[in-house]
PDB file of C-alpha atoms in Angstrom:
ATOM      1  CA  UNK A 484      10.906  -1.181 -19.469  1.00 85.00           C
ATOM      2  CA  UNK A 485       8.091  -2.258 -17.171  1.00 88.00           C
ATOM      3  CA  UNK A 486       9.376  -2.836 -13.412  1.00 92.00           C
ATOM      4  CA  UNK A 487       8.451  -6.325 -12.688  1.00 94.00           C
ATOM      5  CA  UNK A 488       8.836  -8.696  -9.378  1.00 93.00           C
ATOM      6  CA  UNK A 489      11.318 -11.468  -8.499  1.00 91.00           C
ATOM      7  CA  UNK A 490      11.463 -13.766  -6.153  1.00 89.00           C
ATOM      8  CA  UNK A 491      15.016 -15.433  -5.443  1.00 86.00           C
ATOM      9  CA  UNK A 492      15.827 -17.945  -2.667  1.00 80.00           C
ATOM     10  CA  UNK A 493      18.500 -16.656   0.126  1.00 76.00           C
ATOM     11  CA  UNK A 494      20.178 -19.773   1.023  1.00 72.00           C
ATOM     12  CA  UNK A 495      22.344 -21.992  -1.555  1.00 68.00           C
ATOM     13  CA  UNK A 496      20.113 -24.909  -1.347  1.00 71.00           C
ATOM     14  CA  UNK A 497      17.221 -22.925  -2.534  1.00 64.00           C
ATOM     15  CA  UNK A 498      19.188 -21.606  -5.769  1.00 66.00           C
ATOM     16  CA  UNK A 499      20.229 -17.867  -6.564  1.00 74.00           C
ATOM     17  CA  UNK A 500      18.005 -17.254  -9.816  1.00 82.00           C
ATOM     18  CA  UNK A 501      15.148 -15.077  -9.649  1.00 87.00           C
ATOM     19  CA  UNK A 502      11.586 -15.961 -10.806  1.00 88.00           C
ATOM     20  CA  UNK A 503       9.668 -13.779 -12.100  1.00 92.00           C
ATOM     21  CA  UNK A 504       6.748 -13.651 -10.849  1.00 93.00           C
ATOM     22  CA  UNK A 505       4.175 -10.807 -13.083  1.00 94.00           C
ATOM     23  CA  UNK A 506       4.114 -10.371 -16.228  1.00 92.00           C
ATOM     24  CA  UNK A 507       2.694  -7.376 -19.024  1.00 91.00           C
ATOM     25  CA  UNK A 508       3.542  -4.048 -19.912  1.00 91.00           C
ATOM     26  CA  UNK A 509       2.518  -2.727 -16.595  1.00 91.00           C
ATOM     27  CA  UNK A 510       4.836  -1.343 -13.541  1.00 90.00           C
ATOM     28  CA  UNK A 511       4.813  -3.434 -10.251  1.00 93.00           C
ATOM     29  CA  UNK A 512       5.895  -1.596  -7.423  1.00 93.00           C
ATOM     30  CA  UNK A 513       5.951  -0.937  -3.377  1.00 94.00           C
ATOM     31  CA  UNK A 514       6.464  -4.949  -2.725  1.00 96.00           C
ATOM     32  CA  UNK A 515       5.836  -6.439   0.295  1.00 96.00           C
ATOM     33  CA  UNK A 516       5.981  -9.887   1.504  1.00 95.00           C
ATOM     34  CA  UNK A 517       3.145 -11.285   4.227  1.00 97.00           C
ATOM     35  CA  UNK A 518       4.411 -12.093   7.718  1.00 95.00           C
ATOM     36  CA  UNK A 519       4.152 -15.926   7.606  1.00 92.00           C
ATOM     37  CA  UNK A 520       5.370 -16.151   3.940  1.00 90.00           C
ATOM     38  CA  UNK A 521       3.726 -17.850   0.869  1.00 92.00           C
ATOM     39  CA  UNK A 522       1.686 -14.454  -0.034  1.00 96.00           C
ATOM     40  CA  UNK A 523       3.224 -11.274  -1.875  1.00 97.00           C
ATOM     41  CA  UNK A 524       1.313  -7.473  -1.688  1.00 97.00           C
ATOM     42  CA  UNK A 525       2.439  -4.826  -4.750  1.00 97.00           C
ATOM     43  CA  UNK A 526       0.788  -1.971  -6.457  1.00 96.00           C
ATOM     44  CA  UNK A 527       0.246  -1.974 -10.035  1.00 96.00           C
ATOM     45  CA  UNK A 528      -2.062  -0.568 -13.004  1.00 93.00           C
ATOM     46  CA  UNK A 529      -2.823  -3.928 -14.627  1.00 91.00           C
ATOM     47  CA  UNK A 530      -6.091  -2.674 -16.324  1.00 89.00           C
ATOM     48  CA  UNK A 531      -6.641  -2.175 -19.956  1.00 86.00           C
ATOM     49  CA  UNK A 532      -6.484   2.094 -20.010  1.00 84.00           C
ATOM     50  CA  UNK A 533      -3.024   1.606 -17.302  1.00 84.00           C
ATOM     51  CA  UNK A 534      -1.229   4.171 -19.644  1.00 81.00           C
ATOM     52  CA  UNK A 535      -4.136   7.049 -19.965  1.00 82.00           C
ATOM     53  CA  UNK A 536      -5.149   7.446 -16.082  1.00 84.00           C
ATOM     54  CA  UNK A 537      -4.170   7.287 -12.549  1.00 84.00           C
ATOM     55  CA  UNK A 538      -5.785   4.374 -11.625  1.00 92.00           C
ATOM     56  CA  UNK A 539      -2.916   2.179  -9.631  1.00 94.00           C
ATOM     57  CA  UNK A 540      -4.723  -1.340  -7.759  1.00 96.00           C
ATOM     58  CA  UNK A 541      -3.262  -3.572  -4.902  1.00 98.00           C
ATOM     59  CA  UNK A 542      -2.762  -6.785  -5.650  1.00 97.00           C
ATOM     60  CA  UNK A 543      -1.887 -10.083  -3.955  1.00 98.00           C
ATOM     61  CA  UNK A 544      -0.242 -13.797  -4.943  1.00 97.00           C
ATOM     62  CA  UNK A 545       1.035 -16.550  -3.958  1.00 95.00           C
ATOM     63  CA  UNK A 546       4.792 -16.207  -3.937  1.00 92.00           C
ATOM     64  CA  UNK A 547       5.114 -17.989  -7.366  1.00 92.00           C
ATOM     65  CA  UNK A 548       3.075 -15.690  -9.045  1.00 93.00           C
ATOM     66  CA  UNK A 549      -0.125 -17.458  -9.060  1.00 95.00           C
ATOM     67  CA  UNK A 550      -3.815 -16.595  -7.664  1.00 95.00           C
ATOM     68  CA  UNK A 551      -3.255 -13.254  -8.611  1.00 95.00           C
ATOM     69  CA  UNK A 552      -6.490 -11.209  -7.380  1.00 96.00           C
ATOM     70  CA  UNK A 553      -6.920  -7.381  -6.965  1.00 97.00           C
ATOM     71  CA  UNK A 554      -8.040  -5.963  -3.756  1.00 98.00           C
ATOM     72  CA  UNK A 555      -9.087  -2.694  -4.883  1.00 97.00           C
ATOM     73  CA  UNK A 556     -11.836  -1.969  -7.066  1.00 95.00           C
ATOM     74  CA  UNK A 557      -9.914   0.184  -9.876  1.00 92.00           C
ATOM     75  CA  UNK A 558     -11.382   3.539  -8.429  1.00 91.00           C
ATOM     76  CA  UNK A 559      -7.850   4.562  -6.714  1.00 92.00           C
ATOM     77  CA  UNK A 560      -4.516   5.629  -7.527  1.00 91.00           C
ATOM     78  CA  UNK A 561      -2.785   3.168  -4.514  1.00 94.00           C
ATOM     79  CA  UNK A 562       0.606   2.568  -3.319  1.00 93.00           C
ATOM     80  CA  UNK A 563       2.735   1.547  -0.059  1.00 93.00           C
ATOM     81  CA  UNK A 564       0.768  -1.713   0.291  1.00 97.00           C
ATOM     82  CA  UNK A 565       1.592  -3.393   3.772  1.00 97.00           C
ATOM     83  CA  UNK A 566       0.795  -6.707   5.530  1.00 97.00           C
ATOM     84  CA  UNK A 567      -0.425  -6.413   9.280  1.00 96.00           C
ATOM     85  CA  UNK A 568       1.675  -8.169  11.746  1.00 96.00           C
ATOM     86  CA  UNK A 569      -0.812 -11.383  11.258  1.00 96.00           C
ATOM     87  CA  UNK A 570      -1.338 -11.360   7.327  1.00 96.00           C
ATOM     88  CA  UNK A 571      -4.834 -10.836   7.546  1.00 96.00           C
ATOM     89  CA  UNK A 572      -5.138  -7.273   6.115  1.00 96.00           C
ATOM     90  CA  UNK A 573      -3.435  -5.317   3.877  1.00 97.00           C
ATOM     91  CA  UNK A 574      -3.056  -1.419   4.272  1.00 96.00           C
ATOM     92  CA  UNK A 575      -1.592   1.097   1.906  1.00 95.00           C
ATOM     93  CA  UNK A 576      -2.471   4.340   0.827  1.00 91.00           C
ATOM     94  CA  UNK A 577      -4.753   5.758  -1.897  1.00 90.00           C
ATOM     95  CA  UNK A 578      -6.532   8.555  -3.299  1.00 85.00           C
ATOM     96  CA  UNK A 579      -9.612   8.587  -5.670  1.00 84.00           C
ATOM     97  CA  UNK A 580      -8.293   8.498  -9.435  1.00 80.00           C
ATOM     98  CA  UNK A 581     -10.861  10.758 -10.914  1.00 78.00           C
ATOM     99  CA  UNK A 582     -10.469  12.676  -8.028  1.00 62.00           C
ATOM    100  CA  UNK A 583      -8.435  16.402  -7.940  1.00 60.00           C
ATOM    101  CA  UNK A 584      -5.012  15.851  -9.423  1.00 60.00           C
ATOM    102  CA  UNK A 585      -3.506  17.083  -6.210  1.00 58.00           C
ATOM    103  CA  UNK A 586      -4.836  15.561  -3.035  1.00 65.00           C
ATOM    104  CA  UNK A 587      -4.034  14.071   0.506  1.00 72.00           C
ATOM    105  CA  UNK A 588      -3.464  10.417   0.440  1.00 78.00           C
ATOM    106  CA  UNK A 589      -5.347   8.090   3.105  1.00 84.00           C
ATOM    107  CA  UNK A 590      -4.886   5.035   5.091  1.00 90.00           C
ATOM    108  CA  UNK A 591      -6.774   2.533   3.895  1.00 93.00           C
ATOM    109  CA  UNK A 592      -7.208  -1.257   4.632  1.00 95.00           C
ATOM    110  CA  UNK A 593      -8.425  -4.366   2.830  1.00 97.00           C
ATOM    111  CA  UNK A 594      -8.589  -8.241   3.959  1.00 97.00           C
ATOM    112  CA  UNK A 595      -5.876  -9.907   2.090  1.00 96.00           C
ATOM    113  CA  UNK A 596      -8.211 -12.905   1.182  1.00 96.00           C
ATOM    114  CA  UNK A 597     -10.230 -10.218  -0.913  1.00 95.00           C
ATOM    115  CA  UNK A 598     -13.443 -11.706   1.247  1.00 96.00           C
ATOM    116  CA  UNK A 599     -14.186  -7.180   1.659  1.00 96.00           C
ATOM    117  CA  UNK A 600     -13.851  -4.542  -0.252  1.00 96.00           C
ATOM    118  CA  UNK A 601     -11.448  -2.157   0.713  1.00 96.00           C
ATOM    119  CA  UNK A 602     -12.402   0.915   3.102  1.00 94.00           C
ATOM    120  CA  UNK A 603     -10.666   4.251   3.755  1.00 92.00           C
ATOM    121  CA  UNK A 604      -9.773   4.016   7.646  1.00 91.00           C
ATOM    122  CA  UNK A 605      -8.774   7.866   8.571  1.00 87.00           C
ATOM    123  CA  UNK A 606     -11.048  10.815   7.752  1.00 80.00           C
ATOM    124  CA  UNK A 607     -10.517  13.162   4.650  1.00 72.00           C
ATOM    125  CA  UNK A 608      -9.809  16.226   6.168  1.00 71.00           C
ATOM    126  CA  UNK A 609      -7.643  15.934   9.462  1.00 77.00           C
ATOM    127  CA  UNK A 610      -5.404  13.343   8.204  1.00 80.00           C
ATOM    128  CA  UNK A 611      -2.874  12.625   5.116  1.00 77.00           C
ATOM    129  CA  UNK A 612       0.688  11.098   4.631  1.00 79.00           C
ATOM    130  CA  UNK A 613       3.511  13.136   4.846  1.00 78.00           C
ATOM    131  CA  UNK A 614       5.023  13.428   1.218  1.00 69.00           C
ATOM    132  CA  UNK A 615       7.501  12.480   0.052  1.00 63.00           C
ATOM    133  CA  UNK A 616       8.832  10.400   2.981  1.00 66.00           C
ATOM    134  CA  UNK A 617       5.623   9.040   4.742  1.00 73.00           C
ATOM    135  CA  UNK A 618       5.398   5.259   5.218  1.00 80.00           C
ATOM    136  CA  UNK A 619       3.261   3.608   6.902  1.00 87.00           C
ATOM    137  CA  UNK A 620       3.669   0.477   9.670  1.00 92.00           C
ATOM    138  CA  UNK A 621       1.004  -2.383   9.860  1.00 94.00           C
ATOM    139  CA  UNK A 622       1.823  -2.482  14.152  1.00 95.00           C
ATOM    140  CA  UNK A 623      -0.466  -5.197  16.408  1.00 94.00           C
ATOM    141  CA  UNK A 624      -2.351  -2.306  17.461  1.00 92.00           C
ATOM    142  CA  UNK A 625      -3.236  -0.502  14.386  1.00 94.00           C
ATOM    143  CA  UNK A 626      -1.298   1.442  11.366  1.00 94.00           C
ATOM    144  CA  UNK A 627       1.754   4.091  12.129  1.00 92.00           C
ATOM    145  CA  UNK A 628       1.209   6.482   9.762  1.00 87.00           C
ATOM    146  CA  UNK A 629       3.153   9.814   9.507  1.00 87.00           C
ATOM    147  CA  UNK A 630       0.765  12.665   9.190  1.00 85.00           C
ATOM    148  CA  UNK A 631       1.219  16.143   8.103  1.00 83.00           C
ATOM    149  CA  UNK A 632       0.027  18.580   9.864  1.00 79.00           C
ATOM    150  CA  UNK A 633       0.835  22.356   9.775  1.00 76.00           C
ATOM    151  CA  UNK A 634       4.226  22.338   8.412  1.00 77.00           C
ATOM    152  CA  UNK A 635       5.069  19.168  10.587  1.00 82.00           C
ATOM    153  CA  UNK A 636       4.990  15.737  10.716  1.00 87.00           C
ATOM    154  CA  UNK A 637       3.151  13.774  13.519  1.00 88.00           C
ATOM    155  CA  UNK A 638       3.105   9.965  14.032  1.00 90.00           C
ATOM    156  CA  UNK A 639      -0.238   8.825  14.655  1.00 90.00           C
ATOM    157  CA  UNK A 640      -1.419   5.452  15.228  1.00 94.00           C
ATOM    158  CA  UNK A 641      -4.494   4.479  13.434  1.00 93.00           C
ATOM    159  CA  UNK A 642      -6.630   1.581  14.784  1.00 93.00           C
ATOM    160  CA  UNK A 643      -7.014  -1.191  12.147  1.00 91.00           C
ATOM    161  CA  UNK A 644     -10.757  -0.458  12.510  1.00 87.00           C
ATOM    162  CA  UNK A 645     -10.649   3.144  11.516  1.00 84.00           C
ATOM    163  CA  UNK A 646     -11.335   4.810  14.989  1.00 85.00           C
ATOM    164  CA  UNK A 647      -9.837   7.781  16.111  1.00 89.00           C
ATOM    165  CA  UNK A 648      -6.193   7.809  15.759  1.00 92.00           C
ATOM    166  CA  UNK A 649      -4.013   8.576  18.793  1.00 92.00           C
ATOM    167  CA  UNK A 650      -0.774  10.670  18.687  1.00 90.00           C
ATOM    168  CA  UNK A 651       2.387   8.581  19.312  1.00 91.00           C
ATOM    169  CA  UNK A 652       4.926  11.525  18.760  1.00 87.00           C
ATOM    170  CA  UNK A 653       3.669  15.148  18.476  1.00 81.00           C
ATOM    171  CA  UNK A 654       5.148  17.117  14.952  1.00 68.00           C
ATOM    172  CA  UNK A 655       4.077  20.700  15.192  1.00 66.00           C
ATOM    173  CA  UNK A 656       7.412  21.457  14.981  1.00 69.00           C
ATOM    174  CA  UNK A 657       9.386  18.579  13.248  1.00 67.00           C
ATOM    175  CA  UNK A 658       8.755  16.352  11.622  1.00 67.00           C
ATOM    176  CA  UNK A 659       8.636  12.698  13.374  1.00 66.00           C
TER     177      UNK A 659
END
């Protein structure tokens, strides 16, 4: 049973039944709904091999389901997509699908308009997301990202225009 999205209204004059919004044999997950409204983020393998790779896209709509447009490029296995505080970009995390089976997953950021294609916004090596826990946090200033690091977990804040990432909260030893 494919995981699908709904959208239901909250208050009784909008009506309690969901609406489906996607559609296919494919999982939709790691929804997330744009600041101002009227646009919905989620992760998905919508492609025709979805069942024989990692390949995982972010994807955007309008909140009925319509204009449904990747913004990834079907190179990445991606997940955790997230709206910045002003809708204009989306960030999530990815790794490269043909890539090694196990390897650190990156901040990465694409215009929710599609008008760009999407760019990897921390560097390979010093930086990945914790796992299993890590989330990250579109913020006005950049992306909160938790980032593992010997043992621990720091909480780094990475500028939306992939500079060097400050440390918010030091993790050598905790985890933040």
């Amino acid at each position: 049973r494919p995981r699908h999205v709904f959208v239901v209204g909250v208050n009784e004059d909008e009506g309690g039944e969901p609406t489906r919004i996607t559609d296919g044999p494919y999982d939709h997950t790691d929804v997330d709904w744009s600041p101002a409204g009227g646009l919905l983020t989620f992760s998905a393998s919508r492609h025709e091999t979805w069942n024989d790779d990692l390949v995982a896209d972010i994807w955007v709509c309008a909140e009925d389901g319509s204009g449904i447009r990747a913004l990834t490029d079907g190179t990445l296995s991606a997940g955790q997509p997230r709206f910045s505080p002003d809708g204009s970009t989306v960030c999530f995390t990815a790794v490269v699908a043909d890539g090694p089976v196990i390897s650190n997953n990156y901040l990465w950021s694409a215009p929710s308009d599609g008008s760009a294609p999407a760019r990897r916004i921390t560097d390979e090596e010093p930086y990945s997301l914790a796992y299993p826990s890590g989330v990250l946090e579109p913020v006005e200033d950049g992306v909160l990202f938790g980032n593992e690091v010997r043992g621990g977990v720091e909480l780094l804040l990475v500028p939306y225009d992939g500079g060097e990432p400050s440390v918010v909260a030091h993790g050598t030893e905790r985890q933040v």
